[in-house]
mmCIF file of C-alpha atoms in Angstrom:
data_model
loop_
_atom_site.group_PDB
_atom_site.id
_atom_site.type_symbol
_atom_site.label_atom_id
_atom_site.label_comp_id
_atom_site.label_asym_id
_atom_site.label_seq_id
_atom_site.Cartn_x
_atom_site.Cartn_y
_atom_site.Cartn_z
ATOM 1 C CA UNK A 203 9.956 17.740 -0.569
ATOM 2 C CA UNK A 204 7.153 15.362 -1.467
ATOM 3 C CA UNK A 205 8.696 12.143 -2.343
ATOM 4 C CA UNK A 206 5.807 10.350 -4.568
ATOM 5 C CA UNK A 207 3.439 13.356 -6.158
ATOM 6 C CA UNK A 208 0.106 12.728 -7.626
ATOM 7 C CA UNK A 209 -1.955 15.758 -9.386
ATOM 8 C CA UNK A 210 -5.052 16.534 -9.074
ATOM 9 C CA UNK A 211 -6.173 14.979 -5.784
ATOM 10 C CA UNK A 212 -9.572 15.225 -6.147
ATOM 11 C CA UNK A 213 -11.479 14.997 -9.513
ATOM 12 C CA UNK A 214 -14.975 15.359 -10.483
ATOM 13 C CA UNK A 215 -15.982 14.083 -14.105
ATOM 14 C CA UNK A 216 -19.091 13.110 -15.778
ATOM 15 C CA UNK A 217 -19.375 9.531 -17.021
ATOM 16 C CA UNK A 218 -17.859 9.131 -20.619
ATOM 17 C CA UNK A 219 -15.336 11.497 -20.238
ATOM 18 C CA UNK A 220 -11.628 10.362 -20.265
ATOM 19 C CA UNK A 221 -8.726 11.750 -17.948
ATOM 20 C CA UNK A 222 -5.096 11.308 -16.506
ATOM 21 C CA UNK A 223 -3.586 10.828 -13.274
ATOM 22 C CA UNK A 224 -0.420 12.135 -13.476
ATOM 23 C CA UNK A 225 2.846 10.645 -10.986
ATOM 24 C CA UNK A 226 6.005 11.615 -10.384
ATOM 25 C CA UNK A 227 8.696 10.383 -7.742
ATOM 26 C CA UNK A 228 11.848 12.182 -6.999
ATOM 27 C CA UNK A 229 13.344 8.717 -5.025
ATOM 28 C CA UNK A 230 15.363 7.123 -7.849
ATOM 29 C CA UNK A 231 12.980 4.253 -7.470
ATOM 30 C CA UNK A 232 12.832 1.621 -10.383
ATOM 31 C CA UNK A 233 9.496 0.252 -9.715
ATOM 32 C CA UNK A 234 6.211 2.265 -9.772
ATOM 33 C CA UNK A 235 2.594 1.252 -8.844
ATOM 34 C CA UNK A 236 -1.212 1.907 -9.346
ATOM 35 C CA UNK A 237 -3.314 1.550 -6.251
ATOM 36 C CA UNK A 238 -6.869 1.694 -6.409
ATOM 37 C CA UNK A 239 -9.030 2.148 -3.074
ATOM 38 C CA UNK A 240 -12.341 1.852 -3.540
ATOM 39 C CA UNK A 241 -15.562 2.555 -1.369
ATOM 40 C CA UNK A 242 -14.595 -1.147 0.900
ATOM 41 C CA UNK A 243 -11.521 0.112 1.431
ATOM 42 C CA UNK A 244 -9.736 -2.821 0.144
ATOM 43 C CA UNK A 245 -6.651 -1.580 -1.560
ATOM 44 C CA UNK A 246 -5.548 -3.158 -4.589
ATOM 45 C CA UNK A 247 -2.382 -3.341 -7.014
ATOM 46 C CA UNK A 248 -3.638 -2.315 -10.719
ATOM 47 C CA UNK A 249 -0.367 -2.062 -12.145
ATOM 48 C CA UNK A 250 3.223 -2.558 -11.879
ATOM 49 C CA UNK A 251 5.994 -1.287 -13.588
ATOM 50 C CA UNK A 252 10.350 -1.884 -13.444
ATOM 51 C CA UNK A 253 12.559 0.521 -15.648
ATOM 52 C CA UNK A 254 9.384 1.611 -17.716
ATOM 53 C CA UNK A 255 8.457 -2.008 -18.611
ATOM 54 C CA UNK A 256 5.121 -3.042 -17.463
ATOM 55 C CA UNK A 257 5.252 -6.232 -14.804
ATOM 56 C CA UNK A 258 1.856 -6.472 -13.727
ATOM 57 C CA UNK A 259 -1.458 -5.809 -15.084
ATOM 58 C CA UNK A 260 -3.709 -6.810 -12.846
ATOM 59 C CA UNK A 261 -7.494 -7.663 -14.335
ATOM 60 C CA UNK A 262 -8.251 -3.866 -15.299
ATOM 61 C CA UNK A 263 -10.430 -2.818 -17.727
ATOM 62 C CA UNK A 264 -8.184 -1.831 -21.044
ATOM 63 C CA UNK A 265 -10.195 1.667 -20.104
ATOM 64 C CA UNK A 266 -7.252 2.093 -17.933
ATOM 65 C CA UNK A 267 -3.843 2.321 -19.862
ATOM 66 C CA UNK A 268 -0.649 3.738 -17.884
ATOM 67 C CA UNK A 269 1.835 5.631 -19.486
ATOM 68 C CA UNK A 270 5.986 5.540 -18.017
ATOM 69 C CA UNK A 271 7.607 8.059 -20.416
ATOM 70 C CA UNK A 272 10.825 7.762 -17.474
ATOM 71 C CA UNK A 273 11.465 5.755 -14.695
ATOM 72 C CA UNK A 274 10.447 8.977 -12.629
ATOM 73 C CA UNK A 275 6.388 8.819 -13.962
ATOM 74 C CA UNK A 276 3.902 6.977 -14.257
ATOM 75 C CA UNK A 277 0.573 8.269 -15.607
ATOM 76 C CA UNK A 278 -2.953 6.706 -15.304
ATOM 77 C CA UNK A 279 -5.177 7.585 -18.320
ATOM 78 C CA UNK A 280 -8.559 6.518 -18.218
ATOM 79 C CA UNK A 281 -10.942 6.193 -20.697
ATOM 80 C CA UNK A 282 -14.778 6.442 -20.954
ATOM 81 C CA UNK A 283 -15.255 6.839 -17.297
ATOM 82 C CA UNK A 284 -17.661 5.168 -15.547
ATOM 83 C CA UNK A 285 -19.581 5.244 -12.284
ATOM 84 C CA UNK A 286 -18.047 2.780 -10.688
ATOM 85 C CA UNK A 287 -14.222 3.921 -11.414
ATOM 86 C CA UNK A 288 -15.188 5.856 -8.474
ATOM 87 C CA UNK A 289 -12.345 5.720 -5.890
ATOM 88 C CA UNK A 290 -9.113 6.724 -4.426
ATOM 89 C CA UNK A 291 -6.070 5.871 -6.604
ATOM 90 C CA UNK A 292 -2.610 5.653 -5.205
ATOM 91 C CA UNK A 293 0.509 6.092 -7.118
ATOM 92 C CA UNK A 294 3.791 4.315 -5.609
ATOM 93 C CA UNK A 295 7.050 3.777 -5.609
ATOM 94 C CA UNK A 296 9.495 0.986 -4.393
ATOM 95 C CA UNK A 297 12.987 -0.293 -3.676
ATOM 96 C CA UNK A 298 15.059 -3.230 -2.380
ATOM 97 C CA UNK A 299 15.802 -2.234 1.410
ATOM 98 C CA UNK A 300 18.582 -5.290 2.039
ATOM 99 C CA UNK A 301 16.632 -7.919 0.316
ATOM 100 C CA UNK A 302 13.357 -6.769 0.910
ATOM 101 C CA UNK A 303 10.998 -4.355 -0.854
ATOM 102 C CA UNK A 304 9.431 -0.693 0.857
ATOM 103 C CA UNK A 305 6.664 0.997 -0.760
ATOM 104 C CA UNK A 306 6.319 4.746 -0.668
ATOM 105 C CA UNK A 307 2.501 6.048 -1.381
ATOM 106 C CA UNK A 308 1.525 9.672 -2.837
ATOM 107 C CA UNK A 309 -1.355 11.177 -1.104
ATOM 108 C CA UNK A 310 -4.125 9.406 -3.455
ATOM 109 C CA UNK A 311 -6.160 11.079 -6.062
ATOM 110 C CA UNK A 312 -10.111 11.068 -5.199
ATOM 111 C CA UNK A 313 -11.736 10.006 -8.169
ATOM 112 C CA UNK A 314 -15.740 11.107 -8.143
ATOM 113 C CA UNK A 315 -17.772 9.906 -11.432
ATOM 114 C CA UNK A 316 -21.135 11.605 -11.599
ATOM 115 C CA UNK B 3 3.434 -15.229 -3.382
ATOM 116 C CA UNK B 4 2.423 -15.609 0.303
ATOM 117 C CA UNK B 5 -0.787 -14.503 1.844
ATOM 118 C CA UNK B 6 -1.566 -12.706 4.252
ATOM 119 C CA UNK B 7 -4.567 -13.092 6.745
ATOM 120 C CA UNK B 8 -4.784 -10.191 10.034
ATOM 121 C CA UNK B 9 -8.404 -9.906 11.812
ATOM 122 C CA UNK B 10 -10.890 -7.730 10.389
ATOM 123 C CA UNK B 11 -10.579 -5.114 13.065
ATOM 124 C CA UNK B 12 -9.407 -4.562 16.416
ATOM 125 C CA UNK B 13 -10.486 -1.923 19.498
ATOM 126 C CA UNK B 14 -8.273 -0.672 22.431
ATOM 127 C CA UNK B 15 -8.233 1.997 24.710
ATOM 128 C CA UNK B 16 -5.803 4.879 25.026
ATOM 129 C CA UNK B 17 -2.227 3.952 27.087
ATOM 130 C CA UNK B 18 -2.816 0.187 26.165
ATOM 131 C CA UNK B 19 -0.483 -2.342 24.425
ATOM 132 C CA UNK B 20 -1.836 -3.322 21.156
ATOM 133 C CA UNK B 21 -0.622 -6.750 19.459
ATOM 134 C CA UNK B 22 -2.094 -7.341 15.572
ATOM 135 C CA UNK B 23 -0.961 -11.016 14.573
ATOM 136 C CA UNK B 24 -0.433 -11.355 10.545
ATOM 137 C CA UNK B 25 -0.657 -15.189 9.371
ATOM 138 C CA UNK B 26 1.662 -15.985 6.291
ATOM 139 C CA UNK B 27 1.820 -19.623 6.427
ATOM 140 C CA UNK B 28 3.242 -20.107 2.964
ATOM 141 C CA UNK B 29 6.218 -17.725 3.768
ATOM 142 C CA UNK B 30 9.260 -18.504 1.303
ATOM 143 C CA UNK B 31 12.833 -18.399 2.179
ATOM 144 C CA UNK B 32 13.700 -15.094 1.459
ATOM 145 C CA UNK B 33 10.870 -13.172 2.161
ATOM 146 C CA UNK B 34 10.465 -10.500 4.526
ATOM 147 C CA UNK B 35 7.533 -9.004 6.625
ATOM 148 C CA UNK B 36 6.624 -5.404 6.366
ATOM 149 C CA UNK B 37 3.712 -3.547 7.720
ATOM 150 C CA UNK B 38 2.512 -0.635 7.067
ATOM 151 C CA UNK B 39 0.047 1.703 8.283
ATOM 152 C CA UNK B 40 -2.884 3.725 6.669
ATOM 153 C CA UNK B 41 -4.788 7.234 7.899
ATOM 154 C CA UNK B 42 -7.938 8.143 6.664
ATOM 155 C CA UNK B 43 -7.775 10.220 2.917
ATOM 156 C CA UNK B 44 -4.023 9.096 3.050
ATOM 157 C CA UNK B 45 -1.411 6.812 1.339
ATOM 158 C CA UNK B 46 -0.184 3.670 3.576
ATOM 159 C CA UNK B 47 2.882 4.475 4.929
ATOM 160 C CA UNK B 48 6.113 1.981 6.262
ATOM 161 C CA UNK B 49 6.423 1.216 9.789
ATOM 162 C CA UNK B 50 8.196 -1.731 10.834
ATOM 163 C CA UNK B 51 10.044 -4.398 8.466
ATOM 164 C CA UNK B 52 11.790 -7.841 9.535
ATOM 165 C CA UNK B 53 12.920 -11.127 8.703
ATOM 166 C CA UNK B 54 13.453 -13.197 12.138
ATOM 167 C CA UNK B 55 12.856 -12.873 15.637
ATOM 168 C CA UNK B 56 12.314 -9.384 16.677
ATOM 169 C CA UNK B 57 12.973 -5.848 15.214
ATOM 170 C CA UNK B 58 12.410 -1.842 16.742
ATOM 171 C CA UNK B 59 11.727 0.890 16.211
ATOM 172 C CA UNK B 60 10.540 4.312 17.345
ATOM 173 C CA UNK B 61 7.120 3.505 16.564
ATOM 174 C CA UNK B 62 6.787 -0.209 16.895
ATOM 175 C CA UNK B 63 8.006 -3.644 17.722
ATOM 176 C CA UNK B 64 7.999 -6.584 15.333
ATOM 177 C CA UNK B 65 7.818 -10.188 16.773
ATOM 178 C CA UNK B 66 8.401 -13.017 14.237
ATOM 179 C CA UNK B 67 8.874 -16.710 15.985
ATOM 180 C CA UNK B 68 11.100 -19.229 14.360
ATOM 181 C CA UNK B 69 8.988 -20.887 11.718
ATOM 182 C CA UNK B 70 8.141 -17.092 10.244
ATOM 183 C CA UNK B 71 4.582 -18.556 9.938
ATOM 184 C CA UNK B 72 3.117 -15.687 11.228
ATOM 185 C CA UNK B 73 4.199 -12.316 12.399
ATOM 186 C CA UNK B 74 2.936 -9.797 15.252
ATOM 187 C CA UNK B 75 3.052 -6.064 15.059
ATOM 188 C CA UNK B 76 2.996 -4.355 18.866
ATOM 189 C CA UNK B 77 2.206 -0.623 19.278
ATOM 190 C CA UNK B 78 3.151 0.423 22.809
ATOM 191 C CA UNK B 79 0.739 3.135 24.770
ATOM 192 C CA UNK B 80 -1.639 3.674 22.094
ATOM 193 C CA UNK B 81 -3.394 7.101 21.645
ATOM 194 C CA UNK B 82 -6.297 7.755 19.949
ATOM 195 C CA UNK B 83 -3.777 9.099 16.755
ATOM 196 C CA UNK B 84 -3.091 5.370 15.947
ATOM 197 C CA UNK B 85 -6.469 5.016 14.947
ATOM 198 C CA UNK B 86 -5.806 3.545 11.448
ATOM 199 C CA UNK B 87 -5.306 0.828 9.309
ATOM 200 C CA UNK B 88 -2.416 -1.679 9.470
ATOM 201 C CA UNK B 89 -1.406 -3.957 6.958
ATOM 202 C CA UNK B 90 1.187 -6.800 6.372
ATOM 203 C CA UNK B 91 3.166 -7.679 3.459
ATOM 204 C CA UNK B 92 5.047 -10.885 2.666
ATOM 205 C CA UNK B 93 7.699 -10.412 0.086
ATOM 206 C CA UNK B 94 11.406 -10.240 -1.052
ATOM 207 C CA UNK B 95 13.743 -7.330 -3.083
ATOM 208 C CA UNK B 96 12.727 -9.042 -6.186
ATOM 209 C CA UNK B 97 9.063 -9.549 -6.096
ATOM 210 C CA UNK B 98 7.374 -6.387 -7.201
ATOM 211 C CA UNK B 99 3.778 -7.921 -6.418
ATOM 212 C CA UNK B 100 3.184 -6.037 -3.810
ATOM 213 C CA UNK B 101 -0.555 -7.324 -3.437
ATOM 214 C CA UNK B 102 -2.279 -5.828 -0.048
ATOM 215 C CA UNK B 103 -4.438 -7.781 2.124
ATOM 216 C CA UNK B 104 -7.528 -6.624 3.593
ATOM 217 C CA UNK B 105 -5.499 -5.295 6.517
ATOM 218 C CA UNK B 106 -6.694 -4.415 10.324
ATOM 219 C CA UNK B 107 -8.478 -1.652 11.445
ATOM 220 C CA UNK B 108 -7.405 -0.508 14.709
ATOM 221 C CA UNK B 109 -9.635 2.132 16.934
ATOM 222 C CA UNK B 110 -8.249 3.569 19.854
ATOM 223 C CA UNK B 111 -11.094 4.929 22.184
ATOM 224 C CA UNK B 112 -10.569 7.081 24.930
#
């Protein structure tokens, strides 16, 4: 059983277009994340959210707006694609382990703008 | 929120010890260390977690000294399947930055 699940992995849109990441995690996690990997490889947090509420936003283009309809998903719709939202997105999930967090990472969706 | 600083990357051989040192000077009180460890076309996944002093598990070792300024993550025997990239994290339960650093990449020759 896959614990964080991310459809598609691998997209291929032309610029302009607009289209959704879809996440789901079957953990009972409160917190879920957006991960984007990009051609560096640095990996960095886009968004946060606890119990559906949004906790972090990191400085994302408001092209990107998430979507938690449940605790369970989190959604990544993006708008007007451009080149350079070329990359790998992770969806994840987290909880306390004692009194410390663990992440747990879907398999990435590869995100090609032509 | 602590940083997190780990060398760029790192090269061993096959059988070898391998020791990545994370620096997280600003620790706070009731933070924790994890690390985690990336594949190529995958997600990170969780190793090794600790606090203090020195945790272990099937996979690795985790040395933290008293002042928690720092932390060290010890594979024993690599192979060339630990090629990857490993990352450390400084936080507590209730801190839900989880904000990666530019993490280590290890390659295992044979």
């Amino acid at each position: 059983d896959t614990a964080v699940s991310q459809t598609p992995k691998y997209l291929v849109t032309q610029m302009g277009n607009d289209k959704s990441i879809k996440c789901e995690q079957n953990l009972g996690h409160d917190t879920m994340y957006w991960y984007k990997q990009d051609s560096k490889k640095f990996l960095k947090i886009m968004f946060s959210y606890n119990n559906k509420e949004l906790i972090i936003n990191e400085t994302v283009p408001n092209r990107f707006s998430p979507k938690s309809p449940d605790k369970a998903h989190l959604n990544l719709h993006i708008n007007s694609l451009e080149l350079g939202d070329s990359a790998v997105y992770f969806c994840a999930s987290s909880r306390p382990t004692g009194n410390a967090n663990t992440i747990y990472f879907g398999e990435g969706s590869w995100l090609t703008v032509v | 929120l602590a940083k997190t600083t780990q060398p760029i990357s790192m090269d061993s051989y096959e059988g070898q010890e391998v020791n990545i040192t994370c620096s997280h000077n600003n620790i706070a009180t009731n933070d924790y260390i994890t690390w985690y460890q990336q594949f190529p076309s995958q997600g990170p996944r969780f190793i090794i977690q600790g606090y203090k002093t020195k945790v272990t598990n099937e996979v690795a070792s985790l040395f933290i000294p008293a002042d928690r300024k720092s932390s060290t993550l010890s594979l024993p025997r690599v192979s060339l399947s630990d090629t990857a990239v490993y990352y450390c994290l400084v936080g507590s339960y209730n801190n839900n930055d989880m904000r990666f650093g530019a993490g280590t990449r290890l390659t295992v020759k044979p």
